[in-house]
mmCIF file of C-alpha atoms in Angstrom:
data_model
loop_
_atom_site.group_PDB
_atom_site.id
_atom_site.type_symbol
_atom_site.label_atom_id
_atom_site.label_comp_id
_atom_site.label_asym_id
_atom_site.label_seq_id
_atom_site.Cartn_x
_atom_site.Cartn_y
_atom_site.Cartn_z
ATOM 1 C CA UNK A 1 177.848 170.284 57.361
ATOM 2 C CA UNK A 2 178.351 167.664 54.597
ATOM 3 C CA UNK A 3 176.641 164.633 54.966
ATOM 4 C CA UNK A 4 178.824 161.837 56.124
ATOM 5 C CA UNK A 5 179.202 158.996 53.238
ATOM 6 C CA UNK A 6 179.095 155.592 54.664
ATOM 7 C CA UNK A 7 180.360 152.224 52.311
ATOM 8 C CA UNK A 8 178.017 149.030 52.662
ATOM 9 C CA UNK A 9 179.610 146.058 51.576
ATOM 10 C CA UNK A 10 176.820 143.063 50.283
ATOM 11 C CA UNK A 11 174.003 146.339 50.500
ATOM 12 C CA UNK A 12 171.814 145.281 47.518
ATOM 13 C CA UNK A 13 169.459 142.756 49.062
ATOM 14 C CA UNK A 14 168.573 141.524 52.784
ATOM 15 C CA UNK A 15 170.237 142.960 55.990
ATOM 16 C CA UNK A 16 172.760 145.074 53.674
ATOM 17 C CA UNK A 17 170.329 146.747 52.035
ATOM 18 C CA UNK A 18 168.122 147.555 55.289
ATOM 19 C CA UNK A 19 170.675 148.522 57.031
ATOM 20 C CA UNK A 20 171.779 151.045 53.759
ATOM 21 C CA UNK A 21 168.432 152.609 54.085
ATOM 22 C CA UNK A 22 169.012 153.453 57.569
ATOM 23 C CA UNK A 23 172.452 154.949 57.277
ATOM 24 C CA UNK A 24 170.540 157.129 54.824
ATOM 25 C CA UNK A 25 167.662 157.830 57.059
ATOM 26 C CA UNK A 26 170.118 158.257 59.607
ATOM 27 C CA UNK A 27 171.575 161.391 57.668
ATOM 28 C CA UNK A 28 174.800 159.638 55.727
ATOM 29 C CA UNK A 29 175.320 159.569 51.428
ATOM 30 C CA UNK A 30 175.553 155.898 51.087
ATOM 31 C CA UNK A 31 177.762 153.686 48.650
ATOM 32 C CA UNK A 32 176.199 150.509 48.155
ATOM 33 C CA UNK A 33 178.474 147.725 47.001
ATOM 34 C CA UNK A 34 177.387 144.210 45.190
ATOM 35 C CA UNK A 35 178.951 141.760 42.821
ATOM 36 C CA UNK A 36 176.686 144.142 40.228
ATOM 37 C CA UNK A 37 175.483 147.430 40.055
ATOM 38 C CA UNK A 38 172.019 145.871 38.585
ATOM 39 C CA UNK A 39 171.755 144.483 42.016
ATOM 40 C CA UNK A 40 171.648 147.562 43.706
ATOM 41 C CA UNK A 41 169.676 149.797 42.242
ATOM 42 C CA UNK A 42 166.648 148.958 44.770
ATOM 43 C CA UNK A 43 169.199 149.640 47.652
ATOM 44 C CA UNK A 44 170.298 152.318 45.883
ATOM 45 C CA UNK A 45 166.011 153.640 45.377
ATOM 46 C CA UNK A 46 165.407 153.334 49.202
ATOM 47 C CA UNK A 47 168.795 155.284 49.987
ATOM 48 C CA UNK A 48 167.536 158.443 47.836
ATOM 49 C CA UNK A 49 164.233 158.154 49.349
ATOM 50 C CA UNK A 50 165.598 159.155 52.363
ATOM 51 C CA UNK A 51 167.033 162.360 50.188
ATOM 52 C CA UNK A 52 169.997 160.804 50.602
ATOM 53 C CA UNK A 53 172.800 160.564 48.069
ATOM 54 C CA UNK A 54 173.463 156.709 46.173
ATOM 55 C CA UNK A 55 176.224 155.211 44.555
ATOM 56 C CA UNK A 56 175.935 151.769 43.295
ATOM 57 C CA UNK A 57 179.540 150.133 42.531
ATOM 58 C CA UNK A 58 180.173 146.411 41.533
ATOM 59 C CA UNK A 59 182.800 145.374 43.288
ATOM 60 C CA UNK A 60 184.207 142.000 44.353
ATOM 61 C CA UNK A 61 185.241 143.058 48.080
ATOM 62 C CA UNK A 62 187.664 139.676 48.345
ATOM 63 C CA UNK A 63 189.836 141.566 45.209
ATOM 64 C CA UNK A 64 192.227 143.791 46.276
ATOM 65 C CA UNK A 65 191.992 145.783 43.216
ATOM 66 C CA UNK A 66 188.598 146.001 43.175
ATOM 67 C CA UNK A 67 188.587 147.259 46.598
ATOM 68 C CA UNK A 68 190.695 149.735 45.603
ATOM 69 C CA UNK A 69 188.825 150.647 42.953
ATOM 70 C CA UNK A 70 185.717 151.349 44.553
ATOM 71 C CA UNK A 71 186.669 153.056 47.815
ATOM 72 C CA UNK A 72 188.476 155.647 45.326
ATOM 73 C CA UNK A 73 185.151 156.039 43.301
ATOM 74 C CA UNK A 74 183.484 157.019 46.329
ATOM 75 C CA UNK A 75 185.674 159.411 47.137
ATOM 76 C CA UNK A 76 185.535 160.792 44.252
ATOM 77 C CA UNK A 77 181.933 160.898 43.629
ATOM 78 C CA UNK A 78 180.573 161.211 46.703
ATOM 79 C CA UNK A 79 183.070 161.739 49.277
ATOM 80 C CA UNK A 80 185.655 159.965 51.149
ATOM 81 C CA UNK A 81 184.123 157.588 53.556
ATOM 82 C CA UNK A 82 183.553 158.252 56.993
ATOM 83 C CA UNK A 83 181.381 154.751 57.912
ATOM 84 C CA UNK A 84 182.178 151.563 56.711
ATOM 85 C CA UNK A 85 180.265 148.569 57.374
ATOM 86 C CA UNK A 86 181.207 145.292 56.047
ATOM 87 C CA UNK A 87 178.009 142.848 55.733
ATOM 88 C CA UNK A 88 179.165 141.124 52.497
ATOM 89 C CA UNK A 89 178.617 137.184 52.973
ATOM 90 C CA UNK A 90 178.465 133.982 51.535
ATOM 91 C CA UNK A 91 177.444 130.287 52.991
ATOM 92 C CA UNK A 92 178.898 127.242 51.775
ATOM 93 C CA UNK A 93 177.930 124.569 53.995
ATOM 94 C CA UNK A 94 179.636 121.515 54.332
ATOM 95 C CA UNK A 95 180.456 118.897 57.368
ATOM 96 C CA UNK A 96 184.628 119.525 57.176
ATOM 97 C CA UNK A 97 185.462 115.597 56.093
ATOM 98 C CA UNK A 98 183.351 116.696 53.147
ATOM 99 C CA UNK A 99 184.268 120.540 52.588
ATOM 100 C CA UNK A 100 186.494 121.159 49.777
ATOM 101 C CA UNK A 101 189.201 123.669 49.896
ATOM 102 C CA UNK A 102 187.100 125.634 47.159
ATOM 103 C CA UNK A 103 184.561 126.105 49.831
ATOM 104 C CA UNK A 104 186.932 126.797 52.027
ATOM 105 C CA UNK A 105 188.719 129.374 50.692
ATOM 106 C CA UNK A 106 185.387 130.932 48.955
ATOM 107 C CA UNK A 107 183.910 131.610 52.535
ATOM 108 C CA UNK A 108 186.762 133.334 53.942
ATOM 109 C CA UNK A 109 187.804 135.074 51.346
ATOM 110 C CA UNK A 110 184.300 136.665 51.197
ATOM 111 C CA UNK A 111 183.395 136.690 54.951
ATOM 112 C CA UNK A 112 186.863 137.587 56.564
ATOM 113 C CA UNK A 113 189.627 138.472 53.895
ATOM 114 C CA UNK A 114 187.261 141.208 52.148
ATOM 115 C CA UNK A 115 186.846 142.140 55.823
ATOM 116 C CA UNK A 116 190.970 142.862 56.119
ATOM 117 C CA UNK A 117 190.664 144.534 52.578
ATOM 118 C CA UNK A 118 187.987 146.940 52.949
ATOM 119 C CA UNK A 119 189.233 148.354 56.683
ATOM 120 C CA UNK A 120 192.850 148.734 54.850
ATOM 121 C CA UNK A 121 191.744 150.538 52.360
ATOM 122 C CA UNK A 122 189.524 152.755 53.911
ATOM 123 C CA UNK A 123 191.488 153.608 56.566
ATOM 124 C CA UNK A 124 193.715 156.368 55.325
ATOM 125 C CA UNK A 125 190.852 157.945 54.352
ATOM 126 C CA UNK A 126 188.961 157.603 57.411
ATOM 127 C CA UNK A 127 193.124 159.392 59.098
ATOM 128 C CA UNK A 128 193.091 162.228 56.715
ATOM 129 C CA UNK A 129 189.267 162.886 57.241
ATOM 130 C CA UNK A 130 189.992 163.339 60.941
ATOM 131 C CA UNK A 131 188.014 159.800 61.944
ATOM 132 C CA UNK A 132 185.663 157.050 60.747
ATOM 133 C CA UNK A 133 183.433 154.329 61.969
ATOM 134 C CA UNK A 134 184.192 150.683 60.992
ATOM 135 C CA UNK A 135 181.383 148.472 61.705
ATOM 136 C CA UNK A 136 181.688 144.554 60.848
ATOM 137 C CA UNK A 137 178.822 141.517 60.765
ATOM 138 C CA UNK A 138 180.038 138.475 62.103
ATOM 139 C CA UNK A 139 177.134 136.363 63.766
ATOM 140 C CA UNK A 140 176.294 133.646 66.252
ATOM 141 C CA UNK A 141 177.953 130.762 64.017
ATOM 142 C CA UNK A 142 181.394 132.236 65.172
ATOM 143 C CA UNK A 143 180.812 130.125 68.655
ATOM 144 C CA UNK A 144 180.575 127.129 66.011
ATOM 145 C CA UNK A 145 177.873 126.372 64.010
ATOM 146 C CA UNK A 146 177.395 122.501 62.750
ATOM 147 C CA UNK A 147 178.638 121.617 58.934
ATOM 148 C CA UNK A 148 179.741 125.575 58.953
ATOM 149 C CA UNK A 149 183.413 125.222 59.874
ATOM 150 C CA UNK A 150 184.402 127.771 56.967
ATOM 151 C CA UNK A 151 181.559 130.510 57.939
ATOM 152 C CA UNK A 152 181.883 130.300 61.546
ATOM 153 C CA UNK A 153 185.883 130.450 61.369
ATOM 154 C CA UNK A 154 185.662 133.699 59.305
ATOM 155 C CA UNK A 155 183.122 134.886 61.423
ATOM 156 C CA UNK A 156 185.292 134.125 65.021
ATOM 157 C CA UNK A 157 187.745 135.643 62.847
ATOM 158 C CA UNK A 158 186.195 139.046 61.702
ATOM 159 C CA UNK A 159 185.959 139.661 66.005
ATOM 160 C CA UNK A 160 189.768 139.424 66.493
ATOM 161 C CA UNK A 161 190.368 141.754 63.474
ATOM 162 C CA UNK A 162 188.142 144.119 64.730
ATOM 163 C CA UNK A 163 189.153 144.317 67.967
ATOM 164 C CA UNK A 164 192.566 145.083 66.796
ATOM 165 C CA UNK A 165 191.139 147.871 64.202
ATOM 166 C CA UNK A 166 189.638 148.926 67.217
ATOM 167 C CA UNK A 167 193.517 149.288 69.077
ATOM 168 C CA UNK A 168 194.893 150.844 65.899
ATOM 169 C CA UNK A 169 192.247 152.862 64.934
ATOM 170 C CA UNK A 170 191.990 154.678 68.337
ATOM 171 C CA UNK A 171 194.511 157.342 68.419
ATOM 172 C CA UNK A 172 193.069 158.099 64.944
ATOM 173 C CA UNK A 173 189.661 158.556 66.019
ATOM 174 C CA UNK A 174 188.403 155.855 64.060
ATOM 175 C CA UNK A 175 186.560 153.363 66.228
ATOM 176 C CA UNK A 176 185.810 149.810 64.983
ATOM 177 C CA UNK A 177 183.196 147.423 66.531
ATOM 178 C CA UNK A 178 180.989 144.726 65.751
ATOM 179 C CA UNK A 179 177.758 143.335 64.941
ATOM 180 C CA UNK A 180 176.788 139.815 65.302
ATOM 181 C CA UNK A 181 173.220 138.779 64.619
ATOM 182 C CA UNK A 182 171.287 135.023 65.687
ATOM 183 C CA UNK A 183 168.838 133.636 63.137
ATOM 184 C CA UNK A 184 167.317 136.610 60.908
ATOM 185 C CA UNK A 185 164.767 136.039 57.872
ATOM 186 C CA UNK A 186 166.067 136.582 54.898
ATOM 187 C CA UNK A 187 166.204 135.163 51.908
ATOM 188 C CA UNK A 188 169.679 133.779 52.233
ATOM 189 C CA UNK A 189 168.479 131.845 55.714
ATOM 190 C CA UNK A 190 165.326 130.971 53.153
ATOM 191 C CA UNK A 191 167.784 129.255 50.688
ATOM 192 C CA UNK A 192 170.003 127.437 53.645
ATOM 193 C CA UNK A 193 166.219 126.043 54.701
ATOM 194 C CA UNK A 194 165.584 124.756 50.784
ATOM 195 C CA UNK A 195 168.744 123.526 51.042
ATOM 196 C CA UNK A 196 168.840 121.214 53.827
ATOM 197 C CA UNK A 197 165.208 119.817 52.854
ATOM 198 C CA UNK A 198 163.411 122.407 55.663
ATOM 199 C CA UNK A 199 160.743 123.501 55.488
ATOM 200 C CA UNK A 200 161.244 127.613 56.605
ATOM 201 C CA UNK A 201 157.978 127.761 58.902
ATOM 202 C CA UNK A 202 158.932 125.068 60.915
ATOM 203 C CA UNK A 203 162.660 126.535 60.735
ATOM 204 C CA UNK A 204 161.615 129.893 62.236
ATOM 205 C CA UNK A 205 159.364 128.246 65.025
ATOM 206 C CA UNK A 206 162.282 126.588 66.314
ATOM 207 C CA UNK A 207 164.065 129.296 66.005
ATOM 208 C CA UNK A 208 161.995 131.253 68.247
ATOM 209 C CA UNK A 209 161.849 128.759 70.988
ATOM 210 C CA UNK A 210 165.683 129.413 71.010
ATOM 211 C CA UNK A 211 165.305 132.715 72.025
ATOM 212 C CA UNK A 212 163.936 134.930 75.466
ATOM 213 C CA UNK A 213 161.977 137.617 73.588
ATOM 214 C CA UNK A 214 159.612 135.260 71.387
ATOM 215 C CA UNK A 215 160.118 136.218 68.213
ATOM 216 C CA UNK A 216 162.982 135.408 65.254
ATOM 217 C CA UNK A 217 164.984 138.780 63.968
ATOM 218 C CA UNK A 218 164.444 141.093 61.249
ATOM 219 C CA UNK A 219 167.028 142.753 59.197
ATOM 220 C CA UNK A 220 165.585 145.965 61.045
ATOM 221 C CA UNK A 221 167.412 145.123 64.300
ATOM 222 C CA UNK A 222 170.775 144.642 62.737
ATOM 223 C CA UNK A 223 170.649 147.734 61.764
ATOM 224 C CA UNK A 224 169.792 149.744 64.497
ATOM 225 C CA UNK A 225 172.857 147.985 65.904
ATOM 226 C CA UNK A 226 174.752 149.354 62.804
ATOM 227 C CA UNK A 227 173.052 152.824 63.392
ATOM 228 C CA UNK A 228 174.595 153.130 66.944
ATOM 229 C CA UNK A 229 177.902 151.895 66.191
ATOM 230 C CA UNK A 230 177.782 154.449 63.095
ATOM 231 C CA UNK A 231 176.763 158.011 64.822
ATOM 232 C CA UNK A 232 179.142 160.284 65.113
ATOM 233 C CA UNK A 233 178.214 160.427 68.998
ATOM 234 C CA UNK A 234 179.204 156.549 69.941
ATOM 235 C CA UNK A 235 182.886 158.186 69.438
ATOM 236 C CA UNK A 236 183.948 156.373 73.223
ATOM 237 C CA UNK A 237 182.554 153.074 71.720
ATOM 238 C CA UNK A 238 185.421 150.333 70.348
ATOM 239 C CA UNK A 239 186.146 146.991 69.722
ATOM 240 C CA UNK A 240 183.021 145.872 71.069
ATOM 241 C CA UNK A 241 181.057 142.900 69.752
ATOM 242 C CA UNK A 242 177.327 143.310 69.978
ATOM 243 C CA UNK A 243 175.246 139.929 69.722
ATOM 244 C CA UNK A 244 171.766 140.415 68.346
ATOM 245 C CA UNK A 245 170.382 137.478 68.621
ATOM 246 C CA UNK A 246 167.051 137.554 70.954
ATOM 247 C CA UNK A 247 169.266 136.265 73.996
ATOM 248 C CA UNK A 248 172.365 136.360 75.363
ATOM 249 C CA UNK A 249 175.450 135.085 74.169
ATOM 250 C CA UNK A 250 179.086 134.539 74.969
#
């Protein structure tokens, strides 16, 4: 058999490009997608470590064109996609009487509209190939988030469009499910601490106390979420959302 080709969307740094290296380790080609391809070649190093196949693409996932653009390169160069996870995401964090419409539109355009873009695309692939695996990041923030009323509405957002990816997707064997992680370090959590005047020690200590199991995340368990949702075996799996967040939520 082939190996599978899976798309990562935002895989050149952080929880995209973890969870890029274990889609490879996993057994799948990977595609890893960025605003340049200079910014995932690292991404790209870990993938073929794993003696995996990498394709770096720049690509602006909220551009229709460009969408289309690069889920036709894959095909083409590695294979059509059987996996796509969307983790592409940006924070622009205002309190709404002082968000602009620019930040507005920036975050879901990024978090939720490349979302729509991405599935669409890769869907009559995923038909003709006889099935796929659509796995999207929200997070926590989409049960509301202070002074994030942009992020956590694309986020709350991403879970309705995947559950109904997961109702159309069905009778094509492509299942569709999501991936929602609580506080994880990385450096864009690092920048929203510099930002606010925090200082990220103190950040992650209260983080902790916020959760049962003691300890903040790591882009590691995000993606051995991904990795489930991904096999080939959670086939019976859809339109579930998956919080990974050290304690329950809902």
């Amino acid at each position: 058999m082939t190996r599978p080709v899976a798309i990562v969307t935002g895989g050149g740094r952080g929880i995209g490009a973890t969870i890029a290296a274990r889609l490879a380790e996993d057994g799948h080609d990977v595609a890893v997608l960025d605003l340049s391809e200079d910014a995932c070649q690292e991404s790209c190093a870990a993938v073929k470590a794993h003696g995996a196949r990498a394709l770096a693409i720049a690509a602006d996932v909220s551009d229709e064109v460009a969408v289309e653009r690069a889920v036709r390169q894959v095909s083409e160069t590695l294979a059509p996609p059987f996996v796509l996870v969307n983790n592409a995401g940006i924070l622009r964090d205002r309190t709404v009487t002082k968000m602009s419409l620019e930040d507005w539109n920036a975050v879901i355009n990024v978090n939720l509209k490349s979302v729509f873009l991405t599935s669409r695309t890769c869907f009559p692939y995923m038909m003709k190939g006889g099935g796929g695996r659509i796995v999207n990041l929200s997070s926590t923030a989409a049960l509301g988030t202070f002074g994030e009323a942009n992020y956590s509405a694309a986020k709350a957002g991403v879970i309705g469009l995947t559950k109904t990816l997961a109702l159309e997707g069905g009778r094509h064997a492509i299942t569709a499910n999501v991936v929602a992680p609580g506080f994880v370090v990385t450096e864009m959590t690092r920048a929203v601490a510099d930002r606010n005047g925090l200082e990220f020690e103190g950040l992650v200590e209260q983080m902790k106390r916020e959760t049962c199991v003691g300890r903040v995340g790591r882009p590691e368990d995000v993606a051995q979420a991904v990795s489930f949702f991904a096999d080939r075996r959670s086939s019976y799996t859809t339109g579930q959302l998956l919080f990974v967040a050290g304690a329950p939520r809902g």
